[in-house]
Amino acid sequence: RVKNTGRDGYQVFTADMAGTTQRLRLEQDMHRALANQEFDVVYQAQIDSAIGEMVGVEALVRWNHPRLGRLEPSEFIGIAEDSRLIAELDRSTLRKSVRELAKARQEGGRGLRLSVNISPLMVARDDFVDTVLEVLRQEGFPAQLLELEITENLLISDRQDVIAKLQRLNEIGVNIAIDDFGTGYSSLSYLQKLPIHTLKIDRSFTRQVKACDDGACIVNAIVAMAQGLRMNIVVEGVETMLQLDYLRALGCGVVQGFLYGQPDSLERLWQRGAAPEAL
Ligand code: C2E
Ligand code: CA
Ligand code: CA
Ligand code: CA
């Protein structure tokens, strides 16, 4: 990053400004991209570690940018949030992924659970719950197989509004997962008060599970708490056999991570099966 050292203040073309220009351009592109269907969805397998079977998938959005190629969420989710396009993007990702899972079900696939990331700005919208309902009905997908992933920080602000929406979703049968659990700033009291079904242990904790180490203590603690509260657990970022074996022994349920390969299309996930790739 270049510092502005010019006495007259003219030497201001910094890396920041190049970044700002790029952001503005991407923000403009995003309007067109939504209309042009430039976004698509890849899926990451969620595997029941006890039986070694794929039991669900998480939908992850990708942007096929005509000039810049395939973009990852880290390159555009922030921009989508700043420009308030995120709700539209989330709605489109929800619809696409529900449609693909509904189709897979009709074609004889088992009842895979679908997890979809939902931004706080989407939850804040008055039509949030109705949008979810409408997508489920129009695509013919059972509410019981949908899980929405929200982050802890959402539960700090605007609480009454958020609580009412989560309760409505719960009544409909939709599950709620707390994504990146343990990395937000939130008290734990909401876990008892709100209809939360699943804790997703953030990969920064999973990463600490290594040989000959006490790095697993946070994972142990979250698992013990979730079991006490009768919540499901999904452990994110499982990359090694050692981690898988450790989590399996702990009775951790569902795992997700590069050990089973990169996120991919539904068809390729089916073909790949649920065997760790490292083997
Ligand atoms: P996330 O919800 O925590 O999703 C998991 C991210 O970790 C994914 O990155 C996935 O590819 C990556 N990952 C999975 N397993 C491993 C592993 O074993 N090791 C490592 N190092 N990484 C792993 P991705 O697809 O780039 O998504 C990044 C974030 O962008 C997501 O984090 C989520 O917060 C957000 N995101 C993705 N899709 C959507 C969406 O449709 N809507 C919204 N609002 N956010 C989304
Ligand atoms: Ca997620
Ligand atoms: Ca996560
Ligand atoms: Ca995340």
Tab-separated table of C-alpha atoms and ligand atoms in Angstrom:
chain	number	residue	atom	x	y	z
A	1	ARG	CA	0.000	0.000	0.000
A	2	VAL	CA	1.437	3.317	-1.090
A	3	LYS	CA	1.366	6.145	1.397
A	4	ASN	CA	0.323	9.631	0.413
A	5	THR	CA	3.576	11.523	0.898
A	6	GLY	CA	2.909	14.293	-1.639
A	7	ARG	CA	3.068	17.731	0.017
A	8	ASP	CA	0.188	18.991	-2.056
A	9	GLY	CA	-1.862	15.863	-1.566
A	10	TYR	CA	-1.911	14.899	-5.234
A	11	GLN	CA	-0.033	11.670	-4.933
A	12	VAL	CA	-3.080	9.792	-3.904
A	13	PHE	CA	-3.405	6.980	-6.378
A	14	THR	CA	-2.953	4.249	-3.834
A	15	ALA	CA	-3.695	0.549	-3.807
A	16	ASP	CA	-6.818	1.536	-1.868
A	17	MET	CA	-8.105	3.563	-4.772
A	18	ALA	CA	-7.426	0.798	-7.254
A	19	GLY	CA	-9.395	-1.435	-4.890
A	20	THR	CA	-12.217	1.082	-4.693
A	21	THR	CA	-12.424	1.362	-8.471
A	22	GLN	CA	-12.571	-2.413	-8.758
A	23	ARG	CA	-15.301	-2.557	-6.109
A	24	LEU	CA	-17.391	0.079	-7.861
A	25	ARG	CA	-17.070	-1.781	-11.120
A	26	LEU	CA	-18.030	-5.103	-9.559
A	27	GLU	CA	-21.006	-3.458	-7.888
A	28	GLN	CA	-22.210	-2.153	-11.241
A	29	ASP	CA	-21.555	-5.538	-12.852
A	30	MET	CA	-23.572	-7.274	-10.188
A	31	HIS	CA	-26.856	-5.666	-11.234
A	32	ARG	CA	-26.391	-7.029	-14.730
A	33	ALA	CA	-25.069	-10.343	-13.439
A	34	LEU	CA	-28.237	-11.021	-11.464
A	35	ALA	CA	-30.374	-10.373	-14.524
A	36	ASN	CA	-28.048	-12.431	-16.753
A	37	GLN	CA	-27.883	-15.445	-14.450
A	38	GLU	CA	-24.119	-15.234	-14.076
A	39	PHE	CA	-24.293	-16.756	-10.606
A	40	ASP	CA	-24.407	-20.461	-10.002
A	41	VAL	CA	-24.242	-22.806	-7.068
A	42	VAL	CA	-21.743	-25.462	-6.048
A	43	TYR	CA	-22.292	-27.861	-3.189
A	44	GLN	CA	-20.201	-29.173	-0.362
A	45	ALA	CA	-21.045	-32.616	0.981
A	46	GLN	CA	-22.076	-33.026	4.607
A	47	ILE	CA	-21.124	-36.501	5.755
A	48	ASP	CA	-22.421	-38.451	8.733
A	49	SER	CA	-19.091	-39.490	10.193
A	50	ALA	CA	-20.547	-42.535	11.960
A	51	ILE	CA	-21.891	-44.209	8.830
A	52	GLY	CA	-19.748	-42.536	6.157
A	53	GLU	CA	-22.720	-41.370	4.109
A	54	MET	CA	-23.572	-38.046	2.533
A	55	VAL	CA	-26.629	-36.772	4.412
A	56	GLY	CA	-26.769	-33.200	3.168
A	57	VAL	CA	-25.150	-30.486	1.108
A	58	GLU	CA	-24.322	-26.837	1.673
A	59	ALA	CA	-24.996	-24.495	-1.239
A	60	LEU	CA	-22.127	-22.076	-2.001
A	61	VAL	CA	-22.561	-19.332	-4.569
A	62	ARG	CA	-20.099	-18.657	-7.416
A	63	TRP	CA	-19.991	-15.820	-9.964
A	64	ASN	CA	-19.047	-16.600	-13.552
A	65	HIS	CA	-17.890	-13.117	-14.448
A	66	PRO	CA	-17.600	-12.637	-18.233
A	67	ARG	CA	-14.322	-10.705	-17.937
A	68	LEU	CA	-12.809	-11.838	-14.628
A	69	GLY	CA	-13.696	-15.519	-14.735
A	70	ARG	CA	-15.003	-17.532	-11.832
A	71	LEU	CA	-15.170	-15.470	-8.631
A	72	GLU	CA	-15.346	-16.813	-5.074
A	73	PRO	CA	-17.686	-15.357	-2.441
A	74	SER	CA	-14.812	-13.601	-0.643
A	75	GLU	CA	-14.448	-11.443	-3.759
A	76	PHE	CA	-18.064	-10.288	-3.974
A	77	ILE	CA	-20.231	-11.066	-0.918
A	78	GLY	CA	-18.930	-7.971	0.901
A	79	ILE	CA	-19.713	-5.809	-2.113
A	80	ALA	CA	-23.157	-7.353	-2.405
A	81	GLU	CA	-23.789	-6.570	1.268
A	82	ASP	CA	-22.615	-2.958	0.977
A	83	SER	CA	-24.762	-2.366	-2.076
A	84	ARG	CA	-27.800	-4.158	-0.628
A	85	LEU	CA	-27.878	-6.559	-3.537
A	86	ILE	CA	-27.173	-9.424	-1.170
A	87	ALA	CA	-30.831	-10.153	-0.441
A	88	GLU	CA	-31.514	-10.583	-4.127
A	89	LEU	CA	-28.423	-12.737	-4.515
A	90	ASP	CA	-29.393	-14.907	-1.529
A	91	ARG	CA	-32.921	-15.274	-2.852
A	92	SER	CA	-31.625	-16.404	-6.216
A	93	THR	CA	-29.167	-18.864	-4.619
A	94	LEU	CA	-31.939	-20.234	-2.401
A	95	ARG	CA	-34.216	-20.764	-5.374
A	96	LYS	CA	-31.556	-22.355	-7.582
A	97	SER	CA	-30.350	-24.751	-4.906
A	98	VAL	CA	-33.866	-25.735	-3.774
A	99	ARG	CA	-34.787	-26.367	-7.417
A	100	GLU	CA	-31.729	-28.559	-8.016
A	101	LEU	CA	-32.293	-30.567	-4.844
A	102	ALA	CA	-35.995	-31.006	-5.651
A	103	LYS	CA	-35.035	-32.305	-9.092
A	104	ALA	CA	-32.471	-34.711	-7.623
A	105	ARG	CA	-35.162	-36.030	-5.267
A	106	GLN	CA	-37.565	-36.662	-8.124
A	107	GLU	CA	-34.856	-38.485	-10.018
A	108	GLY	CA	-34.555	-40.968	-7.201
A	109	GLY	CA	-31.967	-39.368	-4.962
A	110	ARG	CA	-32.464	-39.854	-1.254
A	111	GLY	CA	-33.752	-37.092	0.977
A	112	LEU	CA	-30.633	-34.992	1.177
A	113	ARG	CA	-30.811	-32.030	3.514
A	114	LEU	CA	-30.000	-28.660	1.916
A	115	SER	CA	-28.182	-25.909	3.835
A	116	VAL	CA	-28.256	-22.376	2.465
A	117	ASN	CA	-26.330	-19.339	3.716
A	118	ILE	CA	-28.534	-16.382	4.538
A	119	SER	CA	-27.095	-12.909	5.032
A	120	PRO	CA	-28.339	-10.747	7.937
A	121	LEU	CA	-29.674	-8.261	5.375
A	122	MET	CA	-31.884	-10.947	3.904
A	123	VAL	CA	-33.236	-11.880	7.330
A	124	ALA	CA	-33.949	-8.194	7.990
A	125	ARG	CA	-36.349	-7.939	5.062
A	126	ASP	CA	-40.047	-7.959	5.878
A	127	ASP	CA	-40.683	-10.538	3.180
A	128	PHE	CA	-37.921	-12.924	4.308
A	129	VAL	CA	-40.107	-15.729	5.698
A	130	ASP	CA	-42.646	-15.395	2.907
A	131	THR	CA	-39.871	-15.649	0.329
A	132	VAL	CA	-38.638	-18.895	1.859
A	133	LEU	CA	-42.186	-20.286	1.957
A	134	GLU	CA	-42.854	-19.288	-1.619
A	135	VAL	CA	-39.651	-20.891	-2.911
A	136	LEU	CA	-40.420	-24.160	-1.078
A	137	ARG	CA	-43.953	-24.271	-2.407
A	138	GLN	CA	-43.107	-23.323	-5.982
A	139	GLU	CA	-40.229	-25.766	-6.218
A	140	GLY	CA	-42.011	-28.551	-4.336
A	141	PHE	CA	-39.335	-29.127	-1.722
A	142	PRO	CA	-40.110	-30.243	1.862
A	143	ALA	CA	-39.435	-27.594	4.503
A	144	GLN	CA	-38.063	-30.318	6.791
A	145	LEU	CA	-35.106	-30.805	4.472
A	146	LEU	CA	-34.119	-27.124	4.388
A	147	GLU	CA	-31.666	-25.623	6.835
A	148	LEU	CA	-30.837	-21.913	6.826
A	149	GLU	CA	-27.399	-20.875	8.066
A	150	ILE	CA	-27.231	-17.600	9.953
A	151	THR	CA	-24.441	-16.069	12.017
A	152	GLU	CA	-24.424	-15.310	15.732
A	153	ASN	CA	-24.014	-11.576	15.206
A	154	LEU	CA	-27.496	-11.491	13.765
A	155	LEU	CA	-28.865	-12.388	17.176
A	156	ILE	CA	-27.511	-9.239	18.822
A	157	SER	CA	-29.346	-6.564	16.884
A	158	ASP	CA	-33.047	-6.219	16.200
A	159	ARG	CA	-33.785	-9.197	18.340
A	160	GLN	CA	-37.573	-9.254	18.577
A	161	ASP	CA	-37.926	-9.045	14.844
A	162	VAL	CA	-35.385	-11.804	14.223
A	163	ILE	CA	-36.813	-14.073	16.927
A	164	ALA	CA	-40.313	-13.854	15.478
A	165	LYS	CA	-39.020	-14.800	12.037
A	166	LEU	CA	-36.964	-17.726	13.300
A	167	GLN	CA	-39.987	-18.986	15.221
A	168	ARG	CA	-42.175	-18.816	12.144
A	169	LEU	CA	-39.599	-20.754	10.148
A	170	ASN	CA	-39.399	-23.308	12.940
A	171	GLU	CA	-43.189	-23.765	12.870
A	172	ILE	CA	-43.035	-24.367	9.136
A	173	GLY	CA	-40.385	-27.054	9.729
A	174	VAL	CA	-37.296	-25.240	8.437
A	175	ASN	CA	-34.135	-25.801	10.516
A	176	ILE	CA	-31.814	-23.027	11.652
A	177	ALA	CA	-28.050	-23.477	11.927
A	178	ILE	CA	-25.555	-21.107	13.516
A	179	ASP	CA	-22.693	-20.770	11.047
A	180	ASP	CA	-19.080	-20.184	12.141
A	181	PHE	CA	-20.190	-20.886	15.701
A	182	GLY	CA	-17.856	-19.424	18.319
A	183	THR	CA	-16.437	-16.627	16.162
A	184	GLY	CA	-19.169	-14.004	16.649
A	185	TYR	CA	-19.827	-11.683	19.540
A	186	SER	CA	-22.862	-13.006	21.236
A	187	SER	CA	-23.940	-14.420	24.544
A	188	LEU	CA	-24.781	-18.104	24.704
A	189	SER	CA	-28.192	-17.497	26.262
A	190	TYR	CA	-29.901	-17.392	22.882
A	191	LEU	CA	-29.148	-21.084	22.414
A	192	GLN	CA	-31.807	-21.938	24.976
A	193	LYS	CA	-34.289	-19.289	23.928
A	194	LEU	CA	-34.336	-19.590	20.170
A	195	PRO	CA	-35.275	-22.431	17.848
A	196	ILE	CA	-31.713	-23.289	16.832
A	197	HIS	CA	-31.202	-26.845	15.571
A	198	THR	CA	-27.572	-27.000	14.531
A	199	LEU	CA	-24.222	-25.542	15.557
A	200	LYS	CA	-21.604	-25.405	12.843
A	201	ILE	CA	-18.184	-25.459	14.451
A	202	ASP	CA	-15.979	-22.957	12.644
A	203	ARG	CA	-12.947	-24.281	10.865
A	204	SER	CA	-10.618	-22.098	12.927
A	205	PHE	CA	-11.370	-24.537	15.785
A	206	THR	CA	-11.235	-27.666	13.649
A	207	ARG	CA	-7.806	-26.603	12.403
A	208	GLN	CA	-6.490	-26.873	15.956
A	209	VAL	CA	-7.263	-30.588	16.129
A	210	LYS	CA	-3.800	-32.051	15.541
A	211	ALA	CA	-1.710	-34.911	16.857
A	212	CYS	CA	-0.159	-34.614	20.335
A	213	ASP	CA	-1.820	-31.384	21.223
A	214	ASP	CA	-4.526	-30.004	23.458
A	215	GLY	CA	-5.833	-27.984	20.504
A	216	ALA	CA	-9.105	-29.890	20.462
A	217	CYS	CA	-10.369	-28.382	23.709
A	218	ILE	CA	-12.696	-25.821	22.126
A	219	VAL	CA	-14.150	-28.420	19.776
A	220	ASN	CA	-14.638	-30.742	22.776
A	221	ALA	CA	-16.395	-28.012	24.727
A	222	ILE	CA	-18.749	-27.021	21.896
A	223	VAL	CA	-19.621	-30.657	21.223
A	224	ALA	CA	-20.368	-31.274	24.905
A	225	MET	CA	-22.558	-28.189	25.046
A	226	ALA	CA	-24.439	-29.048	21.857
A	227	GLN	CA	-25.047	-32.597	23.067
A	228	GLY	CA	-26.379	-31.220	26.364
A	229	LEU	CA	-28.720	-28.912	24.475
A	230	ARG	CA	-29.718	-31.737	22.092
A	231	MET	CA	-28.511	-29.829	19.080
A	232	ASN	CA	-26.976	-31.195	15.917
A	233	ILE	CA	-23.350	-30.505	15.178
A	234	VAL	CA	-21.664	-29.948	11.850
A	235	VAL	CA	-17.886	-29.667	12.023
A	236	GLU	CA	-16.541	-27.473	9.250
A	237	GLY	CA	-13.128	-27.504	7.633
A	238	VAL	CA	-12.238	-31.166	8.192
A	239	GLU	CA	-9.083	-31.638	6.137
A	240	THR	CA	-7.242	-34.622	7.630
A	241	MET	CA	-7.953	-38.245	8.517
A	242	LEU	CA	-6.653	-37.499	11.976
A	243	GLN	CA	-9.349	-34.871	12.454
A	244	LEU	CA	-12.024	-37.187	11.074
A	245	ASP	CA	-10.993	-40.040	13.375
A	246	TYR	CA	-10.912	-37.717	16.350
A	247	LEU	CA	-14.376	-36.286	15.623
A	248	ARG	CA	-15.846	-39.706	14.935
A	249	ALA	CA	-14.576	-40.948	18.301
A	250	LEU	CA	-16.115	-37.879	19.931
A	251	GLY	CA	-19.491	-38.805	18.409
A	252	CYS	CA	-19.613	-35.605	16.423
A	253	GLY	CA	-22.128	-36.497	13.791
A	254	VAL	CA	-21.804	-34.558	10.619
A	255	VAL	CA	-18.561	-33.306	9.084
A	256	GLN	CA	-17.791	-31.073	6.134
A	257	GLY	CA	-14.437	-30.291	4.571
A	258	PHE	CA	-11.818	-30.586	1.864
A	259	LEU	CA	-11.002	-34.115	3.090
A	260	TYR	CA	-13.990	-35.069	0.916
A	261	GLY	CA	-12.955	-32.823	-1.958
A	262	GLN	CA	-13.773	-29.345	-3.190
A	263	PRO	CA	-17.344	-28.063	-3.507
A	264	ASP	CA	-18.763	-29.206	-6.850
A	265	SER	CA	-21.943	-29.762	-8.855
A	266	LEU	CA	-24.563	-32.102	-7.373
A	267	GLU	CA	-23.985	-34.720	-10.090
A	268	ARG	CA	-20.275	-34.858	-9.439
A	269	LEU	CA	-20.820	-35.075	-5.681
A	270	TRP	CA	-23.018	-38.137	-6.273
A	271	GLN	CA	-20.432	-39.755	-8.515
A	272	ARG	CA	-17.662	-39.017	-6.074
A	273	GLY	CA	-19.440	-40.667	-3.144
A	274	ALA	CA	-18.624	-40.107	0.501
A	275	ALA	CA	-15.150	-41.591	0.778
A	276	PRO	CA	-12.371	-39.323	2.046
A	277	GLU	CA	-10.314	-38.212	-0.950
A	278	ALA	CA	-7.046	-38.468	0.884
A	279	LEU	CA	-7.322	-42.255	0.880
B	1	C2E	P1	-19.026	-20.615	5.021
B	1	C2E	O1	-20.508	-20.538	5.044
B	1	C2E	O2	-18.316	-20.805	6.310
B	1	C2E	O3	-18.686	-21.742	3.957
B	1	C2E	C1	-17.585	-22.589	4.045
B	1	C2E	C2	-16.426	-22.053	3.231
B	1	C2E	O4	-15.257	-22.778	3.617
B	1	C2E	C3	-16.578	-22.289	1.732
B	1	C2E	O5	-15.872	-21.251	1.077
B	1	C2E	C4	-15.872	-23.614	1.542
B	1	C2E	O6	-15.378	-23.810	0.244
B	1	C2E	C5	-14.734	-23.460	2.517
B	1	C2E	N1	-14.289	-24.757	3.016
B	1	C2E	C6	-15.020	-25.878	3.142
B	1	C2E	N2	-14.281	-26.909	3.626
B	1	C2E	C7	-13.051	-26.409	3.848
B	1	C2E	C8	-11.831	-26.987	4.359
B	1	C2E	O7	-11.735	-28.161	4.706
B	1	C2E	N3	-10.759	-26.154	4.437
B	1	C2E	C9	-10.813	-24.845	4.057
B	1	C2E	N4	-9.709	-24.114	4.160
B	1	C2E	N5	-11.947	-24.279	3.561
B	1	C2E	C10	-13.051	-25.053	3.463
B	1	C2E	P2	-16.566	-20.341	-0.024
B	1	C2E	O8	-17.448	-21.143	-0.928
B	1	C2E	O9	-15.477	-19.527	-0.647
B	1	C2E	O10	-17.532	-19.400	0.808
B	1	C2E	C11	-17.003	-18.451	1.693
B	1	C2E	C12	-18.090	-17.805	2.492
B	1	C2E	O11	-18.947	-17.013	1.677
B	1	C2E	C13	-19.022	-18.798	3.174
B	1	C2E	O12	-18.430	-19.266	4.356
B	1	C2E	C14	-20.247	-17.950	3.416
B	1	C2E	O13	-20.080	-17.178	4.587
B	1	C2E	C15	-20.238	-17.037	2.217
B	1	C2E	N6	-21.206	-17.540	1.215
B	1	C2E	C16	-21.076	-18.534	0.312
B	1	C2E	N7	-22.200	-18.674	-0.423
B	1	C2E	C17	-23.077	-17.750	0.047
B	1	C2E	C18	-24.435	-17.385	-0.283
B	1	C2E	O14	-25.109	-17.960	-1.172
B	1	C2E	N8	-24.995	-16.367	0.431
B	1	C2E	C19	-24.316	-15.713	1.431
B	1	C2E	N9	-24.939	-14.717	2.083
B	1	C2E	N10	-23.059	-16.032	1.768
B	1	C2E	C20	-22.439	-17.035	1.090
B	2	CA	CA	-22.111	-21.659	5.784
B	3	CA	CA	-18.959	-21.638	8.240
B	4	CA	CA	-18.322	-17.837	6.931
